[in-house]
PDB file of C-alpha atoms in Angstrom:
ATOM      1  CA  SER A  17     -27.824  76.752-158.991  1.00 91.00           C
ATOM      2  CA  THR A  18     -28.398  78.296-155.258  1.00 93.00           C
ATOM      3  CA  MET A  19     -30.846  79.404-152.346  1.00 93.00           C
ATOM      4  CA  CYS A  20     -30.360  81.127-149.245  1.00 95.00           C
ATOM      5  CA  VAL A  21     -33.192  81.766-146.846  1.00 95.00           C
ATOM      6  CA  PRO A  22     -32.874  82.994-143.586  1.00 95.00           C
ATOM      7  CA  MET A  23     -34.868  81.048-140.499  1.00 94.00           C
ATOM      8  CA  LEU A  24     -37.690  84.021-139.065  1.00 92.00           C
ATOM      9  CA  TYR A  25     -39.358  82.914-135.915  1.00 91.00           C
ATOM     10  CA  ALA A  26     -41.502  86.921-135.134  1.00 86.00           C
ATOM     11  CA  ASP A  27     -39.249  88.807-137.398  1.00 85.00           C
ATOM     12  CA  ARG A  28     -36.559  87.588-135.449  1.00 89.00           C
ATOM     13  CA  LEU A  29     -33.059  85.859-137.341  1.00 93.00           C
ATOM     14  CA  VAL A  30     -32.900  83.080-135.976  1.00 92.00           C
ATOM     15  CA  GLY A  31     -30.743  81.206-138.889  1.00 94.00           C
ATOM     16  CA  ALA A  32     -29.947  80.314-142.973  1.00 95.00           C
ATOM     17  CA  MET A  33     -30.785  77.573-144.234  1.00 95.00           C
ATOM     18  CA  HIS A  34     -28.187  77.383-147.896  1.00 95.00           C
ATOM     19  CA  MET A  35     -29.245  74.598-150.755  1.00 93.00           C
ATOM     20  CA  ASP A  36     -26.968  74.737-154.878  1.00 92.00           C
ATOM     21  CA  SER A  37     -26.386  72.074-157.206  1.00 90.00           C
ATOM     22  CA  MET A  38     -23.356  71.072-159.551  1.00 89.00           C
ATOM     23  CA  LEU A  39     -25.532  69.644-161.321  1.00 87.00           C
ATOM     24  CA  THR A  40     -26.974  72.090-163.191  1.00 86.00           C
ATOM     25  CA  THR A  41     -27.919  75.769-163.748  1.00 88.00           C
ATOM     26  CA  GLY A  42     -31.077  77.057-163.046  1.00 87.00           C
ATOM     27  CA  ALA A  43     -32.255  74.900-160.861  1.00 89.00           C
ATOM     28  CA  PHE A  44     -34.665  75.700-158.902  1.00 91.00           C
ATOM     29  CA  THR A  45     -37.407  77.936-159.454  1.00 91.00           C
ATOM     30  CA  GLU A  46     -39.943  80.743-157.479  1.00 91.00           C
ATOM     31  CA  LYS A  47     -42.061  77.204-156.580  1.00 93.00           C
ATOM     32  CA  ASP A  48     -38.795  76.060-155.163  1.00 92.00           C
ATOM     33  CA  LEU A  49     -37.682  79.074-153.118  1.00 92.00           C
ATOM     34  CA  THR A  50     -41.474  80.135-151.728  1.00 92.00           C
ATOM     35  CA  LEU A  51     -40.971  75.545-150.310  1.00 94.00           C
ATOM     36  CA  PHE A  52     -37.857  75.717-149.172  1.00 93.00           C
ATOM     37  CA  GLN A  53     -38.338  79.591-146.699  1.00 92.00           C
ATOM     38  CA  GLY A  54     -41.461  77.890-145.820  1.00 93.00           C
ATOM     39  CA  ILE A  55     -39.313  74.773-144.595  1.00 94.00           C
ATOM     40  CA  ALA A  56     -37.086  77.184-142.940  1.00 93.00           C
ATOM     41  CA  THR A  57     -40.031  78.971-141.385  1.00 92.00           C
ATOM     42  CA  GLN A  58     -40.753  75.443-139.601  1.00 92.00           C
ATOM     43  CA  SER A  59     -37.326  75.194-138.942  1.00 93.00           C
ATOM     44  CA  ALA A  60     -37.271  78.477-137.087  1.00 92.00           C
ATOM     45  CA  VAL A  61     -40.093  77.736-134.821  1.00 91.00           C
ATOM     46  CA  ALA A  62     -39.106  74.614-134.424  1.00 92.00           C
ATOM     47  CA  ILE A  63     -35.675  75.116-133.029  1.00 92.00           C
ATOM     48  CA  GLU A  64     -37.137  78.494-130.431  1.00 91.00           C
ATOM     49  CA  ASN A  65     -39.642  75.160-128.909  1.00 88.00           C
ATOM     50  CA  HIS A  66     -36.919  73.863-128.249  1.00 88.00           C
ATOM     51  CA  ARG A  67     -34.990  76.457-126.557  1.00 88.00           C
ATOM     52  CA  LEU A  68     -38.314  77.600-124.714  1.00 85.00           C
ATOM     53  CA  ALA A  69     -38.622  74.372-123.451  1.00 84.00           C
ATOM     54  CA  LYS A  70     -34.915  73.661-122.832  1.00 84.00           C
ATOM     55  CA  ASN A  71     -35.624  77.135-120.459  1.00 80.00           C
ATOM     56  CA  ILE A  72     -38.584  76.002-119.206  1.00 76.00           C
ATOM     57  CA  GLU A  73     -36.927  73.004-118.122  1.00 77.00           C
ATOM     58  CA  ARG A  74     -34.091  74.897-116.825  1.00 77.00           C
ATOM     59  CA  GLU A  75     -36.453  77.494-114.832  1.00 73.00           C
ATOM     60  CA  ALA A  76     -38.063  75.003-112.901  1.00 72.00           C
ATOM     61  CA  GLY A  77     -34.567  73.220-112.210  1.00 72.00           C
ATOM     62  CA  THR A  78     -34.131  76.462-111.089  1.00 68.00           C
ATOM     63  CA  ARG A  79     -36.967  76.919-108.536  1.00 70.00           C
ATOM     64  CA  ALA A  80     -37.128  73.958-107.347  1.00 70.00           C
ATOM     65  CA  GLN A  81     -33.332  73.653-105.523  1.00 65.00           C
ATOM     66  CA  PHE A  82     -34.130  77.780-104.368  1.00 67.00           C
ATOM     67  CA  GLN A  83     -37.929  76.997-103.243  1.00 64.00           C
ATOM     68  CA  ARG A  84     -35.726  74.335-100.531  1.00 63.00           C
ATOM     69  CA  LEU A  85     -34.235  76.820 -98.796  1.00 60.00           C
ATOM     70  CA  LEU A  86     -36.519  80.364 -99.858  1.00 62.00           C
ATOM     71  CA  SER A  87     -40.008  81.267 -99.885  1.00 61.00           C
ATOM     72  CA  PRO A  88     -41.677  81.672-102.506  1.00 64.00           C
ATOM     73  CA  ASN A  89     -41.754  85.238-103.674  1.00 59.00           C
ATOM     74  CA  LEU A  90     -37.475  85.485-103.513  1.00 64.00           C
ATOM     75  CA  VAL A  91     -38.265  82.405-105.487  1.00 70.00           C
ATOM     76  CA  ASP A  92     -39.961  84.784-108.416  1.00 69.00           C
ATOM     77  CA  GLN A  93     -37.584  87.256-108.136  1.00 65.00           C
ATOM     78  CA  ILE A  94     -34.524  85.022-108.617  1.00 68.00           C
ATOM     79  CA  VAL A  95     -35.736  83.189-111.012  1.00 69.00           C
ATOM     80  CA  SER A  96     -36.742  86.771-113.119  1.00 69.00           C
ATOM     81  CA  GLY A  97     -33.789  87.342-113.107  1.00 67.00           C
ATOM     82  CA  ALA A  98     -34.449  90.770-110.765  1.00 61.00           C
ATOM     83  CA  LEU A  99     -32.874  89.472-107.842  1.00 61.00           C
ATOM     84  CA  GLN A 100     -29.036  88.265-107.875  1.00 61.00           C
ATOM     85  CA  LEU A 101     -27.135  85.468-105.469  1.00 59.00           C
ATOM     86  CA  ASP A 102     -23.788  86.084-105.679  1.00 55.00           C
ATOM     87  CA  GLN A 103     -20.638  86.873-104.251  1.00 54.00           C
ATOM     88  CA  ALA A 104     -20.271  90.752-103.321  1.00 64.00           C
ATOM     89  CA  GLY A 105     -21.668  91.065 -99.871  1.00 74.00           C
ATOM     90  CA  SER A 106     -24.124  94.490 -97.832  1.00 84.00           C
ATOM     91  CA  LYS A 107     -24.736  95.108 -94.749  1.00 89.00           C
ATOM     92  CA  ARG A 108     -28.741  96.087 -93.335  1.00 90.00           C
ATOM     93  CA  ASP A 109     -30.970  95.617 -90.916  1.00 94.00           C
ATOM     94  CA  VAL A 110     -32.079  91.440 -91.061  1.00 96.00           C
ATOM     95  CA  THR A 111     -34.028  90.561 -87.322  1.00 97.00           C
ATOM     96  CA  MET A 112     -32.795  86.625 -86.417  1.00 97.00           C
ATOM     97  CA  LEU A 113     -34.804  83.686 -85.363  1.00 98.00           C
ATOM     98  CA  PHE A 114     -32.993  80.934 -83.572  1.00 98.00           C
ATOM     99  CA  ALA A 115     -35.770  77.971 -82.776  1.00 98.00           C
ATOM    100  CA  ASP A 116     -33.771  74.984 -80.886  1.00 96.00           C
ATOM    101  CA  ILE A 117     -35.761  71.682 -79.992  1.00 96.00           C
ATOM    102  CA  ARG A 118     -35.263  71.362 -76.418  1.00 94.00           C
ATOM    103  CA  GLY A 119     -34.106  68.181 -74.796  1.00 91.00           C
ATOM    104  CA  PHE A 120     -33.145  67.025 -78.549  1.00 89.00           C
ATOM    105  CA  THR A 121     -29.921  65.220 -76.780  1.00 86.00           C
ATOM    106  CA  SER A 122     -31.244  63.343 -74.483  1.00 88.00           C
ATOM    107  CA  MET A 123     -34.414  62.038 -76.045  1.00 89.00           C
ATOM    108  CA  SER A 124     -31.558  61.209 -79.290  1.00 86.00           C
ATOM    109  CA  GLU A 125     -30.471  58.947 -76.732  1.00 87.00           C
ATOM    110  CA  ARG A 126     -33.800  57.222 -75.935  1.00 88.00           C
ATOM    111  CA  HIS A 127     -35.176  56.673 -79.378  1.00 87.00           C
ATOM    112  CA  ASP A 128     -33.115  54.394 -82.818  1.00 90.00           C
ATOM    113  CA  PRO A 129     -31.524  56.623 -84.827  1.00 90.00           C
ATOM    114  CA  GLU A 130     -34.096  56.193 -87.877  1.00 91.00           C
ATOM    115  CA  ASP A 131     -36.337  56.894 -85.943  1.00 90.00           C
ATOM    116  CA  MET A 132     -35.219  60.511 -84.688  1.00 92.00           C
ATOM    117  CA  VAL A 133     -34.722  61.071 -88.034  1.00 93.00           C
ATOM    118  CA  ARG A 134     -38.377  60.822 -89.081  1.00 92.00           C
ATOM    119  CA  THR A 135     -38.819  63.243 -86.301  1.00 93.00           C
ATOM    120  CA  LEU A 136     -36.405  65.655 -87.269  1.00 94.00           C
ATOM    121  CA  ASN A 137     -38.108  65.729 -90.952  1.00 94.00           C
ATOM    122  CA  ALA A 138     -41.368  65.672 -89.919  1.00 95.00           C
ATOM    123  CA  TYR A 139     -40.938  68.817 -87.550  1.00 96.00           C
ATOM    124  CA  PHE A 140     -38.521  70.379 -89.441  1.00 95.00           C
ATOM    125  CA  GLU A 141     -41.352  70.684 -92.777  1.00 94.00           C
ATOM    126  CA  VAL A 142     -43.487  72.231 -90.201  1.00 96.00           C
ATOM    127  CA  MET A 143     -41.315  74.823 -88.933  1.00 96.00           C
ATOM    128  CA  VAL A 144     -40.000  75.523 -92.463  1.00 93.00           C
ATOM    129  CA  ASP A 145     -43.946  75.833 -94.212  1.00 93.00           C
ATOM    130  CA  VAL A 146     -44.552  78.271 -91.170  1.00 96.00           C
ATOM    131  CA  LEU A 147     -41.226  80.518 -91.554  1.00 94.00           C
ATOM    132  CA  PHE A 148     -42.213  80.595 -95.826  1.00 90.00           C
ATOM    133  CA  ARG A 149     -45.437  81.432 -94.899  1.00 92.00           C
ATOM    134  CA  ASN A 150     -44.291  84.631 -93.196  1.00 93.00           C
ATOM    135  CA  GLY A 151     -42.407  85.862 -95.333  1.00 89.00           C
ATOM    136  CA  GLY A 152     -38.445  84.401 -93.972  1.00 91.00           C
ATOM    137  CA  THR A 153     -35.487  82.873 -95.414  1.00 88.00           C
ATOM    138  CA  LEU A 154     -34.465  79.304 -94.744  1.00 88.00           C
ATOM    139  CA  ASP A 155     -30.763  80.564 -93.770  1.00 89.00           C
ATOM    140  CA  LYS A 156     -29.737  76.572 -91.909  1.00 90.00           C
ATOM    141  CA  TYR A 157     -30.124  73.516 -90.383  1.00 91.00           C
ATOM    142  CA  VAL A 158     -27.952  72.756 -87.508  1.00 92.00           C
ATOM    143  CA  GLY A 159     -28.599  70.647 -86.010  1.00 90.00           C
ATOM    144  CA  ASP A 160     -32.230  70.418 -84.623  1.00 93.00           C
ATOM    145  CA  GLU A 161     -31.884  74.091 -84.626  1.00 96.00           C
ATOM    146  CA  ILE A 162     -33.300  76.361 -87.364  1.00 96.00           C
ATOM    147  CA  ILE A 163     -32.134  79.099 -88.184  1.00 95.00           C
ATOM    148  CA  GLY A 164     -34.461  82.083 -90.258  1.00 95.00           C
ATOM    149  CA  LEU A 165     -33.774  85.658 -91.667  1.00 94.00           C
ATOM    150  CA  PHE A 166     -36.788  88.489 -92.170  1.00 95.00           C
ATOM    151  CA  GLY A 167     -35.260  91.129 -94.429  1.00 91.00           C
ATOM    152  CA  ALA A 168     -32.720  89.788 -96.366  1.00 85.00           C
ATOM    153  CA  PRO A 169     -31.968  89.063 -99.777  1.00 81.00           C
ATOM    154  CA  VAL A 170     -34.998  91.292 -99.646  1.00 79.00           C
ATOM    155  CA  GLU A 171     -34.840  94.504 -96.787  1.00 84.00           C
ATOM    156  CA  ARG A 172     -38.360  94.415 -95.508  1.00 86.00           C
ATOM    157  CA  PRO A 173     -39.325  97.277 -93.097  1.00 90.00           C
ATOM    158  CA  ASP A 174     -41.648  95.249 -91.030  1.00 95.00           C
ATOM    159  CA  SER A 175     -39.407  92.453 -90.798  1.00 96.00           C
ATOM    160  CA  PRO A 176     -39.176  92.174 -87.099  1.00 97.00           C
ATOM    161  CA  VAL A 177     -43.180  92.151 -87.213  1.00 97.00           C
ATOM    162  CA  LEU A 178     -42.102  89.045 -89.235  1.00 97.00           C
ATOM    163  CA  ALA A 179     -40.672  87.391 -87.435  1.00 97.00           C
ATOM    164  CA  VAL A 180     -42.187  88.208 -84.261  1.00 98.00           C
ATOM    165  CA  ARG A 181     -45.669  86.680 -85.430  1.00 98.00           C
ATOM    166  CA  CYS A 182     -43.779  83.482 -87.426  1.00 97.00           C
ATOM    167  CA  ALA A 183     -42.130  82.553 -83.915  1.00 98.00           C
ATOM    168  CA  LEU A 184     -45.778  83.117 -81.868  1.00 98.00           C
ATOM    169  CA  GLU A 185     -47.035  79.932 -84.988  1.00 98.00           C
ATOM    170  CA  MET A 186     -43.973  77.947 -85.025  1.00 98.00           C
ATOM    171  CA  LEU A 187     -45.556  77.800 -81.569  1.00 97.00           C
ATOM    172  CA  ARG A 188     -49.333  76.732 -82.463  1.00 97.00           C
ATOM    173  CA  ALA A 189     -47.268  74.768 -85.111  1.00 97.00           C
ATOM    174  CA  LEU A 190     -45.519  72.550 -82.848  1.00 97.00           C
ATOM    175  CA  ASP A 191     -48.531  72.780 -80.197  1.00 96.00           C
ATOM    176  CA  GLU A 192     -50.825  69.932 -83.367  1.00 96.00           C
ATOM    177  CA  PHE A 193     -47.874  68.427 -84.732  1.00 96.00           C
ATOM    178  CA  ASN A 194     -47.415  66.790 -80.823  1.00 96.00           C
ATOM    179  CA  HIS A 195     -51.123  66.322 -80.937  1.00 95.00           C
ATOM    180  CA  MET A 196     -50.400  63.660 -83.902  1.00 94.00           C
ATOM    181  CA  ARG A 197     -47.525  62.997 -82.573  1.00 93.00           C
ATOM    182  CA  ALA A 198     -49.435  61.916 -79.070  1.00 93.00           C
ATOM    183  CA  ALA A 199     -51.968  60.062 -81.059  1.00 92.00           C
ATOM    184  CA  ASP A 200     -49.177  57.767 -82.183  1.00 89.00           C
ATOM    185  CA  GLY A 201     -48.380  56.935 -78.558  1.00 90.00           C
ATOM    186  CA  ALA A 202     -44.112  59.227 -79.413  1.00 91.00           C
ATOM    187  CA  GLU A 203     -42.953  62.243 -77.189  1.00 91.00           C
ATOM    188  CA  PRO A 204     -43.728  65.626 -77.606  1.00 93.00           C
ATOM    189  CA  LEU A 205     -41.167  68.602 -78.695  1.00 95.00           C
ATOM    190  CA  TYR A 206     -40.659  71.305 -77.280  1.00 96.00           C
ATOM    191  CA  VAL A 207     -38.911  74.534 -78.669  1.00 97.00           C
ATOM    192  CA  GLY A 208     -37.175  77.688 -77.503  1.00 97.00           C
ATOM    193  CA  ILE A 209     -36.534  80.466 -79.702  1.00 98.00           C
ATOM    194  CA  GLY A 210     -34.532  83.917 -79.671  1.00 98.00           C
ATOM    195  CA  VAL A 211     -35.223  87.226 -82.041  1.00 98.00           C
ATOM    196  CA  ASN A 212     -32.869  89.859 -82.278  1.00 98.00           C
ATOM    197  CA  THR A 213     -32.736  92.753 -85.500  1.00 97.00           C
ATOM    198  CA  CYS A 214     -29.358  94.173 -85.668  1.00 95.00           C
ATOM    199  CA  PRO A 215     -26.910  95.433 -88.839  1.00 94.00           C
ATOM    200  CA  VAL A 216     -25.114  92.649 -90.402  1.00 95.00           C
ATOM    201  CA  ILE A 217     -22.892  91.864 -93.036  1.00 92.00           C
ATOM    202  CA  ALA A 218     -25.443  89.598 -95.720  1.00 88.00           C
ATOM    203  CA  GLY A 219     -24.493  87.852 -99.312  1.00 82.00           C
ATOM    204  CA  ALA A 220     -24.108  84.996-100.884  1.00 76.00           C
ATOM    205  CA  ILE A 221     -21.420  83.358 -99.137  1.00 79.00           C
ATOM    206  CA  GLY A 222     -18.304  80.123-100.090  1.00 77.00           C
ATOM    207  CA  SER A 223     -16.461  78.665-102.627  1.00 75.00           C
ATOM    208  CA  SER A 224     -17.276  79.041-106.422  1.00 68.00           C
ATOM    209  CA  ARG A 225     -18.981  76.235-106.159  1.00 70.00           C
ATOM    210  CA  THR A 226     -20.915  75.702-103.781  1.00 72.00           C
ATOM    211  CA  LEU A 227     -22.445  79.438-102.522  1.00 69.00           C
ATOM    212  CA  GLN A 228     -25.285  79.409 -98.791  1.00 75.00           C
ATOM    213  CA  TYR A 229     -26.808  82.513 -98.471  1.00 76.00           C
ATOM    214  CA  THR A 230     -26.121  83.942 -95.192  1.00 87.00           C
ATOM    215  CA  VAL A 231     -25.671  86.578 -92.790  1.00 91.00           C
ATOM    216  CA  ILE A 232     -22.786  87.495 -90.228  1.00 92.00           C
ATOM    217  CA  GLY A 233     -21.993  89.707 -87.380  1.00 92.00           C
ATOM    218  CA  ASP A 234     -21.788  89.036 -83.618  1.00 94.00           C
ATOM    219  CA  ALA A 235     -26.366  90.590 -84.599  1.00 93.00           C
ATOM    220  CA  VAL A 236     -25.754  87.094 -85.041  1.00 95.00           C
ATOM    221  CA  ASN A 237     -25.119  85.416 -82.330  1.00 95.00           C
ATOM    222  CA  ILE A 238     -26.367  87.722 -79.573  1.00 96.00           C
ATOM    223  CA  ALA A 239     -29.768  85.767 -81.731  1.00 97.00           C
ATOM    224  CA  SER A 240     -28.409  82.545 -80.582  1.00 96.00           C
ATOM    225  CA  ARG A 241     -28.222  83.278 -77.640  1.00 97.00           C
ATOM    226  CA  LEU A 242     -31.343  84.518 -76.829  1.00 97.00           C
ATOM    227  CA  CYS A 243     -32.606  80.757 -78.390  1.00 97.00           C
ATOM    228  CA  ASN A 244     -30.175  79.205 -75.950  1.00 96.00           C
ATOM    229  CA  VAL A 245     -32.175  81.462 -72.877  1.00 96.00           C
ATOM    230  CA  ALA A 246     -35.462  80.543 -74.057  1.00 97.00           C
ATOM    231  CA  GLY A 247     -37.050  77.825 -72.227  1.00 95.00           C
ATOM    232  CA  ARG A 248     -39.597  75.298 -73.669  1.00 95.00           C
ATOM    233  CA  GLY A 249     -42.130  77.157 -75.214  1.00 96.00           C
ATOM    234  CA  GLU A 250     -40.764  80.766 -75.153  1.00 97.00           C
ATOM    235  CA  VAL A 251     -40.521  83.371 -76.971  1.00 98.00           C
ATOM    236  CA  ILE A 252     -37.452  85.614 -76.377  1.00 98.00           C
ATOM    237  CA  ILE A 253     -36.859  88.778 -78.098  1.00 98.00           C
ATOM    238  CA  SER A 254     -34.151  91.923 -78.063  1.00 97.00           C
ATOM    239  CA  GLN A 255     -35.000  95.223 -77.564  1.00 97.00           C
ATOM    240  CA  SER A 256     -33.961  95.880 -80.959  1.00 96.00           C
ATOM    241  CA  THR A 257     -36.701  93.712 -82.452  1.00 97.00           C
ATOM    242  CA  PHE A 258     -38.758  95.423 -79.709  1.00 96.00           C
ATOM    243  CA  ASP A 259     -38.170  98.656 -80.301  1.00 95.00           C
TER     244      ASP A 259
END
């Protein structure tokens, strides 16, 4: 005697359940079949709920990882699959922002390493929040320097405006940050910022095990040099950004 029923979830086949008896023929009735189908349906619901919970858990983990690097609107696109981060590069107009703390090396020589790490982390917390709020993407930290991208990985025609607006807002946020540091008796931080807009190669670069979304090209070096030239509290932009 044999019964076999489909495991259905919203008219979608999840699997099948099979039951047999080697002892007698005619062991199962229509009532048994109805009960067995009910069990199969409940099993399908349980399986789908488990899959859904795993997907939510996986999506939350993915979102948490990307939120360390990208602004929230980009995270939504990546998690939903609308944007793919792979090793295929593309040429596009990107505005790069470099922000560097002035005199940080000499400051490090006057303070304990633990104090400097706390200072950097608190500073990055403020600056990256401003970067994300203006639609920028965090490229990387280089020591005490922040590199932000506008117009990558998602192209935006207003990326130069967003970058300059972000730079000015960073200076205002740093003033507030320094007021809090002064209340604690700590010395202030000063930054110089450089901004450049140019075509670059953008893509996820690295090994098969670790990838970092970044940009490469001479335009990146120009943005870095503008940052080096900028004095305390200055934002220097290139002619292409101005145009």
